[in-house]
């Protein structure tokens, strides 16, 4: 065992010494080990931790957040506006107290607070762009773990020297309640087969991991649609374009494990059954089809006169995309999901949603029908077609 692997085991054991429940993640990944149940397998047993990291010494460390470990973690992601969102909240409510904090491998921050004793739902960008809450039924990556880029997660304020602060009242109020609906109680999951862990790491490329993470649901009711997005993404990869569904079963399992804190239907069979049904229905892999063609044309097209009212090139591009989608649809409304729009212009989905609402308020779009569980929002473009 090399020094790095010793540090991983040492940090995992230190965590259980604090009463935190930990579990192994795939090396250089946020994903659970193959054939494991992620945070559902989390343990405070030192012998269990010794066994896990003996089987897979290079495993990253996952912490089950929420009441089970007594902590709530605020994940600040600067790549999606987290720093700006937190600055705005602190300007309104006052600065957050000094508390245990980590620098993440992806350039963000994890701020740890004592769990308040009531349910704190795990949520994504609910309280602000780039601000995720890792609460009950959530998980976070602990220091000494290695990001896919090779950067090591590190303590900025270690629990060995800094007390964990109580959750500020105003922040707790923002976190309270589920992001959409309420979570069902967890279902029984058979214990992980420990004898298989030494060879149970799924080889997930950065491209695959990015796809698994980017297609995660952010609220209950999105599981079916996001599974279809996963299927489209996998079909776009040459090695899976003509594959049978069973060839990607383990990838879907990783997706399912990561989605557990959010999805209402917890059973693996439901996820796998829906994916198997969706797989042959993919007519246009991600990056192909009518929408991709509309985006390609929009990138080459001149701006409509109305676009001159806006400063951002991304905003202008989105307006051109809407115009091209209307041209495709003829006299009928066109479909556009905010996540699809966000990916097309490289912004987060909350920002894309605000832009579409702004276009509607400005009379450039007409909202014909709001989105449903299985269908995107329908719009009609009202701007200049020139």
Short mmCIF file of C-alpha atoms in Angstrom, two decimals:
data_model
loop_
_atom_site.label_atom_id
_atom_site.label_comp_id
_atom_site.label_asym_id
_atom_site.label_seq_id
_atom_site.Cartn_x
_atom_site.Cartn_y
_atom_site.Cartn_z
CA UNK A 1 0.00 0.00 0.00
CA UNK A 2 1.51 3.38 -1.02
CA UNK A 3 1.47 6.54 1.09
CA UNK A 4 -1.56 7.99 -0.72
CA UNK A 5 -3.62 4.86 -0.10
CA UNK A 6 -2.58 4.93 3.56
CA UNK A 7 -3.86 8.51 3.79
CA UNK A 8 -7.21 7.48 2.32
CA UNK A 9 -7.63 4.72 4.88
CA UNK A 10 -6.44 6.99 7.71
CA UNK A 11 -8.93 9.72 6.76
CA UNK A 12 -11.79 7.22 6.47
CA UNK A 13 -10.99 5.87 9.95
CA UNK A 14 -10.72 9.41 11.34
CA UNK A 15 -14.17 10.17 9.95
CA UNK A 16 -15.81 7.19 11.65
CA UNK A 17 -14.02 8.26 14.83
CA UNK A 18 -16.09 11.45 14.64
CA UNK A 19 -19.26 9.41 14.31
CA UNK A 20 -19.52 10.02 10.56
CA UNK A 21 -20.81 7.26 8.31
CA UNK A 22 -18.48 6.60 5.38
CA UNK A 23 -18.47 4.35 2.32
CA UNK A 24 -16.04 3.69 -0.55
CA UNK A 25 -16.23 5.46 -3.90
CA UNK A 26 -14.59 4.42 -7.14
CA UNK A 27 -11.01 5.76 -7.41
CA UNK A 28 -10.78 9.33 -8.74
CA UNK A 29 -14.57 9.50 -8.87
CA UNK A 30 -17.70 10.62 -7.02
CA UNK A 31 -19.41 7.41 -8.07
CA UNK A 32 -20.03 4.49 -5.70
CA UNK A 33 -18.10 1.29 -6.25
CA UNK A 34 -19.69 -1.12 -8.65
CA UNK A 35 -22.15 -3.53 -6.99
CA UNK A 36 -22.44 -1.27 -3.95
CA UNK A 37 -25.39 0.78 -2.73
CA UNK A 38 -23.50 4.03 -2.15
CA UNK A 39 -24.57 5.95 0.94
CA UNK A 40 -26.93 3.13 1.96
CA UNK A 41 -23.84 1.01 2.74
CA UNK A 42 -22.25 3.75 4.89
CA UNK A 43 -20.85 2.57 8.21
CA UNK A 44 -19.23 3.85 11.41
CA UNK A 45 -17.59 0.48 12.05
CA UNK A 46 -13.76 0.70 11.96
CA UNK A 47 -13.47 -2.99 11.05
CA UNK A 48 -15.78 -2.46 8.08
CA UNK A 49 -13.70 0.51 6.93
CA UNK A 50 -10.50 -1.52 7.27
CA UNK A 51 -12.05 -4.24 5.13
CA UNK A 52 -13.27 -1.84 2.44
CA UNK A 53 -9.92 -0.10 2.04
CA UNK A 54 -8.03 -3.39 2.20
CA UNK A 55 -10.10 -4.61 -0.74
CA UNK A 56 -9.82 -1.33 -2.71
CA UNK A 57 -6.97 0.75 -1.21
CA UNK A 58 -7.28 3.51 -3.81
CA UNK A 59 -11.02 4.07 -3.22
CA UNK A 60 -12.16 7.65 -2.65
CA UNK A 61 -14.08 8.37 0.56
CA UNK A 62 -17.80 9.11 0.58
CA UNK A 63 -19.56 10.59 3.62
CA UNK A 64 -23.28 9.97 4.13
CA UNK A 65 -24.61 13.40 5.07
CA UNK A 66 -27.68 14.27 7.08
CA UNK A 67 -28.91 13.12 10.45
CA UNK A 68 -27.07 9.77 10.15
CA UNK A 69 -23.73 11.59 10.48
CA UNK A 70 -24.98 14.74 12.19
CA UNK A 71 -23.85 17.11 9.42
CA UNK A 72 -25.29 19.19 6.61
CA UNK A 73 -22.90 20.32 3.87
CA UNK A 74 -23.28 23.40 1.68
CA UNK A 75 -21.56 22.78 -1.67
CA UNK A 76 -20.42 26.03 -3.32
CA UNK A 77 -19.68 25.49 -7.02
CA UNK A 78 -18.04 28.57 -8.59
CA UNK A 79 -18.38 27.16 -12.10
CA UNK A 80 -22.16 27.51 -11.81
CA UNK A 81 -22.35 30.84 -10.01
CA UNK A 82 -22.01 29.54 -6.44
CA UNK A 83 -19.67 32.28 -5.23
CA UNK A 84 -21.96 35.02 -6.50
CA UNK A 85 -25.05 33.33 -5.03
CA UNK A 86 -23.43 32.96 -1.61
CA UNK A 87 -22.18 36.57 -1.64
CA UNK A 88 -25.71 37.78 -2.36
CA UNK A 89 -27.19 35.64 0.44
CA UNK A 90 -24.59 36.83 2.95
CA UNK A 91 -25.21 40.45 1.95
CA UNK A 92 -28.89 39.94 2.78
CA UNK A 93 -28.63 37.73 5.86
CA UNK A 94 -25.15 38.25 7.27
CA UNK A 95 -21.91 36.27 6.91
CA UNK A 96 -21.76 32.56 7.60
CA UNK A 97 -19.85 31.52 10.72
CA UNK A 98 -16.40 29.98 10.49
CA UNK A 99 -16.83 26.24 10.30
CA UNK A 100 -15.22 23.06 9.01
CA UNK A 101 -14.52 23.51 5.31
CA UNK A 102 -12.89 21.65 2.43
CA UNK A 103 -11.49 22.70 -0.92
CA UNK A 104 -12.95 20.30 -3.47
CA UNK A 105 -11.06 18.71 -6.32
CA UNK A 106 -13.20 20.63 -8.79
CA UNK A 107 -12.35 24.06 -7.37
CA UNK A 108 -15.38 24.47 -5.09
CA UNK A 109 -15.95 24.54 -1.33
CA UNK A 110 -17.80 22.29 1.11
CA UNK A 111 -19.02 24.03 4.29
CA UNK A 112 -20.02 21.72 7.15
CA UNK A 113 -22.77 22.55 9.68
CA UNK A 114 -24.34 20.63 12.54
CA UNK A 115 -27.54 18.88 11.51
CA UNK A 116 -30.47 20.70 13.18
CA UNK A 117 -32.41 17.55 14.06
CA UNK A 118 -35.17 18.03 11.51
CA UNK A 119 -35.19 16.83 7.93
CA UNK A 120 -32.92 18.78 5.61
CA UNK A 121 -33.46 17.64 2.04
CA UNK A 122 -30.62 17.17 -0.38
CA UNK A 123 -31.15 19.62 -3.25
CA UNK A 124 -29.38 21.01 -6.31
CA UNK A 125 -29.33 24.80 -6.85
CA UNK A 126 -32.57 25.17 -4.87
CA UNK A 127 -31.29 27.99 -2.67
CA UNK A 128 -29.23 29.63 -5.42
CA UNK A 129 -27.29 28.94 -8.59
CA UNK A 130 -24.26 26.80 -7.81
CA UNK A 131 -25.36 26.14 -4.21
CA UNK A 132 -26.15 22.50 -3.51
CA UNK A 133 -27.32 21.16 -0.16
CA UNK A 134 -26.06 17.74 0.95
CA UNK A 135 -28.49 16.81 3.69
CA UNK A 136 -30.51 13.73 4.52
CA UNK A 137 -29.95 10.88 2.04
CA UNK A 138 -27.09 12.79 0.47
CA UNK A 139 -23.35 12.28 0.30
CA UNK A 140 -20.15 14.24 -0.14
CA UNK A 141 -16.54 13.41 -1.02
CA UNK A 142 -14.10 13.66 1.90
CA UNK A 143 -10.53 15.03 1.81
CA UNK A 144 -7.59 12.90 0.70
CA UNK A 145 -9.87 11.69 -2.11
CA UNK A 146 -8.64 12.46 -5.61
CA UNK A 147 -10.71 14.30 -8.21
CA UNK A 148 -10.78 12.98 -11.77
CA UNK A 149 -8.41 15.84 -12.69
CA UNK A 150 -5.83 14.56 -10.20
CA UNK A 151 -6.47 17.35 -7.68
CA UNK A 152 -6.75 16.22 -4.06
CA UNK A 153 -9.66 17.24 -1.84
CA UNK A 154 -8.19 19.09 1.17
CA UNK A 155 -9.30 20.48 4.52
CA UNK A 156 -9.34 24.29 4.56
CA UNK A 157 -10.60 24.27 8.16
CA UNK A 158 -10.03 20.79 9.60
CA UNK A 159 -12.43 19.26 12.14
CA UNK A 160 -9.30 18.57 14.21
CA UNK A 161 -8.85 22.31 14.80
CA UNK A 162 -12.18 23.97 13.92
CA UNK A 163 -15.55 23.23 15.56
CA UNK A 164 -18.47 22.53 13.26
CA UNK A 165 -20.80 25.54 13.44
CA UNK A 166 -24.52 25.31 14.04
CA UNK A 167 -26.64 25.80 10.93
CA UNK A 168 -27.63 29.51 10.82
CA UNK A 169 -31.37 29.99 11.15
CA UNK A 170 -31.76 31.85 7.88
CA UNK A 171 -29.82 29.22 5.96
CA UNK A 172 -31.84 26.44 7.57
CA UNK A 173 -35.08 28.11 6.47
CA UNK A 174 -33.84 28.24 2.89
CA UNK A 175 -32.90 24.56 3.08
CA UNK A 176 -36.11 23.40 4.76
CA UNK A 177 -38.45 21.10 2.90
CA UNK A 178 -37.99 19.00 -0.21
CA UNK A 179 -37.14 20.59 -3.57
CA UNK A 180 -40.30 19.13 -5.11
CA UNK A 181 -42.76 16.84 -3.38
CA UNK A 182 -41.53 14.66 -0.54
CA UNK A 183 -39.18 11.73 -0.44
CA UNK A 184 -40.51 8.24 0.08
CA UNK A 185 -38.94 6.13 2.79
CA UNK A 186 -35.86 4.17 1.72
CA UNK A 187 -36.34 0.65 0.45
CA UNK A 188 -34.35 -2.33 1.63
CA UNK A 189 -31.15 -2.88 -0.32
CA UNK A 190 -29.24 -6.15 0.05
CA UNK A 191 -25.82 -5.65 1.65
CA UNK A 192 -22.86 -5.26 -0.69
CA UNK A 193 -20.98 -8.41 -1.59
CA UNK A 194 -17.71 -7.56 0.15
CA UNK A 195 -15.86 -10.45 -1.45
CA UNK A 196 -16.30 -8.82 -4.84
CA UNK A 197 -15.08 -5.33 -3.93
CA UNK A 198 -11.46 -5.91 -4.89
CA UNK A 199 -12.51 -6.25 -8.52
CA UNK A 200 -15.69 -4.23 -8.38
CA UNK A 201 -14.50 -0.86 -9.66
CA UNK A 202 -16.28 0.09 -12.86
CA UNK A 203 -13.89 1.75 -15.30
CA UNK A 204 -15.66 5.06 -15.77
CA UNK A 205 -13.97 7.42 -18.22
CA UNK A 206 -14.20 11.18 -17.59
CA UNK A 207 -16.62 11.35 -20.53
CA UNK A 208 -18.89 8.69 -18.99
CA UNK A 209 -18.74 10.22 -15.53
CA UNK A 210 -19.63 13.62 -16.96
CA UNK A 211 -22.62 12.08 -18.74
CA UNK A 212 -23.81 10.27 -15.59
CA UNK A 213 -23.56 13.45 -13.52
CA UNK A 214 -25.04 15.80 -16.13
CA UNK A 215 -28.16 13.66 -16.59
CA UNK A 216 -28.99 13.45 -12.88
CA UNK A 217 -32.51 14.55 -11.86
CA UNK A 218 -32.76 17.63 -9.65
CA UNK A 219 -36.25 16.91 -8.26
CA UNK A 220 -38.73 14.08 -7.99
CA UNK A 221 -40.70 13.39 -11.16
CA UNK A 222 -37.69 13.75 -13.48
CA UNK A 223 -36.33 10.20 -13.31
CA UNK A 224 -37.93 8.91 -16.52
CA UNK A 225 -36.98 11.93 -18.62
CA UNK A 226 -33.41 12.03 -17.33
CA UNK A 227 -33.00 8.31 -18.03
CA UNK A 228 -33.92 9.04 -21.64
CA UNK A 229 -31.28 11.79 -21.67
CA UNK A 230 -28.77 9.22 -20.37
CA UNK A 231 -29.78 6.82 -23.14
CA UNK A 232 -29.32 9.54 -25.78
CA UNK A 233 -25.92 10.39 -24.38
CA UNK A 234 -24.77 6.78 -24.38
CA UNK A 235 -26.03 6.22 -27.93
CA UNK A 236 -23.86 9.16 -29.00
CA UNK A 237 -20.73 7.26 -27.92
CA UNK A 238 -19.43 5.03 -30.75
CA UNK A 239 -18.83 2.04 -28.48
CA UNK A 240 -22.49 1.99 -27.42
CA UNK A 241 -24.26 3.24 -30.55
CA UNK A 242 -25.29 -0.27 -31.66
CA UNK A 243 -25.05 -2.01 -28.30
CA UNK A 244 -27.78 -3.94 -26.52
CA UNK A 245 -29.14 -2.37 -23.34
CA UNK A 246 -27.44 -5.00 -21.19
CA UNK A 247 -24.04 -3.68 -22.34
CA UNK A 248 -24.62 -0.45 -20.38
CA UNK A 249 -26.34 -2.00 -17.35
CA UNK A 250 -23.52 -1.18 -14.93
CA UNK A 251 -23.42 2.43 -16.15
CA UNK A 252 -27.15 2.76 -15.47
CA UNK A 253 -26.55 1.25 -12.02
CA UNK A 254 -24.03 4.00 -11.29
CA UNK A 255 -26.54 6.60 -12.47
CA UNK A 256 -29.23 5.04 -10.24
CA UNK A 257 -26.98 5.02 -7.16
CA UNK A 258 -26.09 8.68 -7.62
CA UNK A 259 -29.75 9.63 -8.12
CA UNK A 260 -30.96 7.95 -4.91
CA UNK A 261 -31.17 11.12 -2.78
CA UNK A 262 -33.51 12.78 -5.31
CA UNK A 263 -35.68 10.19 -7.04
CA UNK A 264 -38.97 9.14 -5.48
CA UNK A 265 -39.02 5.64 -6.96
CA UNK A 266 -36.03 4.04 -5.27
CA UNK A 267 -36.12 0.47 -6.61
CA UNK A 268 -33.36 -0.46 -9.05
CA UNK A 269 -35.77 -2.61 -11.07
CA UNK A 270 -37.93 0.44 -11.86
CA UNK A 271 -34.96 2.42 -13.14
CA UNK A 272 -33.57 -0.46 -15.17
CA UNK A 273 -36.99 -1.34 -16.60
CA UNK A 274 -37.61 2.26 -17.70
CA UNK A 275 -34.14 2.48 -19.24
CA UNK A 276 -34.57 -0.79 -21.14
CA UNK A 277 -37.85 0.57 -22.51
CA UNK A 278 -36.22 3.87 -23.51
CA UNK A 279 -33.08 2.42 -25.12
CA UNK A 280 -34.60 1.32 -28.47
CA UNK A 281 -36.73 4.48 -28.65
CA UNK A 282 -33.71 6.77 -29.07
CA UNK A 283 -34.00 8.11 -32.61
CA UNK A 284 -31.52 10.94 -32.20
CA UNK A 285 -28.43 10.41 -30.02
CA UNK A 286 -27.27 13.46 -28.07
CA UNK A 287 -25.73 16.04 -30.36
CA UNK A 288 -27.72 14.88 -33.40
CA UNK A 289 -31.22 15.36 -34.72
CA UNK A 290 -33.42 18.41 -35.34
CA UNK A 291 -32.38 20.34 -32.24
CA UNK A 292 -28.67 19.95 -32.95
CA UNK A 293 -29.32 21.10 -36.52
CA UNK A 294 -31.20 24.15 -35.23
CA UNK A 295 -28.33 25.03 -32.90
CA UNK A 296 -25.82 24.65 -35.73
CA UNK A 297 -27.83 26.99 -37.97
CA UNK A 298 -28.34 29.46 -35.12
CA UNK A 299 -24.59 29.70 -34.52
CA UNK A 300 -24.08 30.79 -38.13
CA UNK A 301 -27.14 33.04 -38.40
CA UNK A 302 -27.24 36.81 -37.87
CA UNK A 303 -29.02 38.19 -34.82
CA UNK A 304 -32.64 39.28 -35.09
CA UNK A 305 -33.10 43.01 -34.40
CA UNK A 306 -34.48 42.28 -30.92
CA UNK A 307 -31.19 40.65 -29.88
CA UNK A 308 -29.47 44.04 -29.85
CA UNK A 309 -31.31 44.76 -26.59
CA UNK A 310 -29.13 42.18 -24.84
CA UNK A 311 -25.44 42.23 -23.92
CA UNK A 312 -24.52 38.57 -23.50
CA UNK A 313 -23.56 36.50 -26.56
CA UNK A 314 -25.20 33.49 -24.86
CA UNK A 315 -28.52 35.34 -24.57
CA UNK A 316 -28.37 36.35 -28.22
CA UNK A 317 -27.54 32.78 -29.25
CA UNK A 318 -30.51 31.40 -27.30
CA UNK A 319 -32.82 33.84 -29.05
CA UNK A 320 -31.45 32.73 -32.43
CA UNK A 321 -31.97 29.09 -31.42
CA UNK A 322 -35.61 29.83 -30.59
CA UNK A 323 -36.02 31.44 -34.01
CA UNK A 324 -34.53 28.38 -35.75
CA UNK A 325 -36.73 26.01 -33.75
CA UNK A 326 -39.78 28.01 -34.83
CA UNK A 327 -38.68 27.77 -38.45
CA UNK A 328 -38.45 23.99 -38.05
CA UNK A 329 -41.89 23.81 -36.45
CA UNK A 330 -43.60 25.96 -39.06
CA UNK A 331 -46.90 27.26 -37.69
CA UNK A 332 -46.85 24.91 -34.70
CA UNK A 333 -45.24 25.63 -31.31
CA UNK A 334 -41.81 24.16 -30.64
CA UNK A 335 -40.57 22.18 -27.64
CA UNK A 336 -37.69 23.41 -25.50
CA UNK A 337 -36.56 22.26 -22.05
CA UNK A 338 -34.48 24.68 -19.99
CA UNK A 339 -31.80 22.00 -19.48
CA UNK A 340 -31.54 21.49 -23.22
CA UNK A 341 -31.28 25.23 -23.73
CA UNK A 342 -28.65 25.46 -21.00
CA UNK A 343 -26.45 22.80 -22.59
CA UNK A 344 -26.72 24.48 -25.99
CA UNK A 345 -25.38 27.82 -24.73
CA UNK A 346 -23.13 26.48 -21.92
CA UNK A 347 -24.88 27.96 -18.89
CA UNK A 348 -26.64 26.31 -15.93
CA UNK A 349 -30.30 25.32 -16.22
CA UNK A 350 -31.53 27.90 -13.70
CA UNK A 351 -29.99 30.71 -15.73
CA UNK A 352 -31.48 29.27 -18.93
CA UNK A 353 -34.89 29.14 -17.26
CA UNK A 354 -34.62 32.82 -16.33
CA UNK A 355 -33.66 33.75 -19.89
CA UNK A 356 -36.69 31.93 -21.31
CA UNK A 357 -38.95 33.67 -18.78
CA UNK A 358 -37.35 36.99 -19.74
CA UNK A 359 -38.00 36.35 -23.43
CA UNK A 360 -41.63 35.57 -22.58
CA UNK A 361 -41.99 38.75 -20.49
CA UNK A 362 -40.47 40.78 -23.34
CA UNK A 363 -42.98 39.38 -25.83
CA UNK A 364 -40.36 37.47 -27.80
CA UNK A 365 -41.78 34.08 -26.81
CA UNK A 366 -45.29 32.86 -26.07
CA UNK A 367 -45.54 30.09 -23.50
CA UNK A 368 -48.05 27.72 -25.10
CA UNK A 369 -47.92 24.82 -22.61
CA UNK A 370 -45.82 24.24 -19.51
CA UNK A 371 -43.65 21.16 -19.19
CA UNK A 372 -44.97 17.88 -17.81
CA UNK A 373 -43.14 14.84 -16.47
CA UNK A 374 -42.61 13.45 -19.98
CA UNK A 375 -42.83 16.54 -22.19
CA UNK A 376 -40.82 19.76 -22.46
CA UNK A 377 -42.35 23.23 -22.41
CA UNK A 378 -43.89 24.41 -25.69
CA UNK A 379 -43.20 27.90 -26.99
CA UNK A 380 -44.00 30.04 -30.01
CA UNK A 381 -41.36 32.51 -31.19
CA UNK A 382 -42.85 35.99 -31.72
CA UNK A 383 -39.75 37.94 -32.71
CA UNK A 384 -38.53 38.91 -36.15
CA UNK A 385 -37.86 35.97 -38.47
CA UNK A 386 -35.38 38.02 -40.51
#
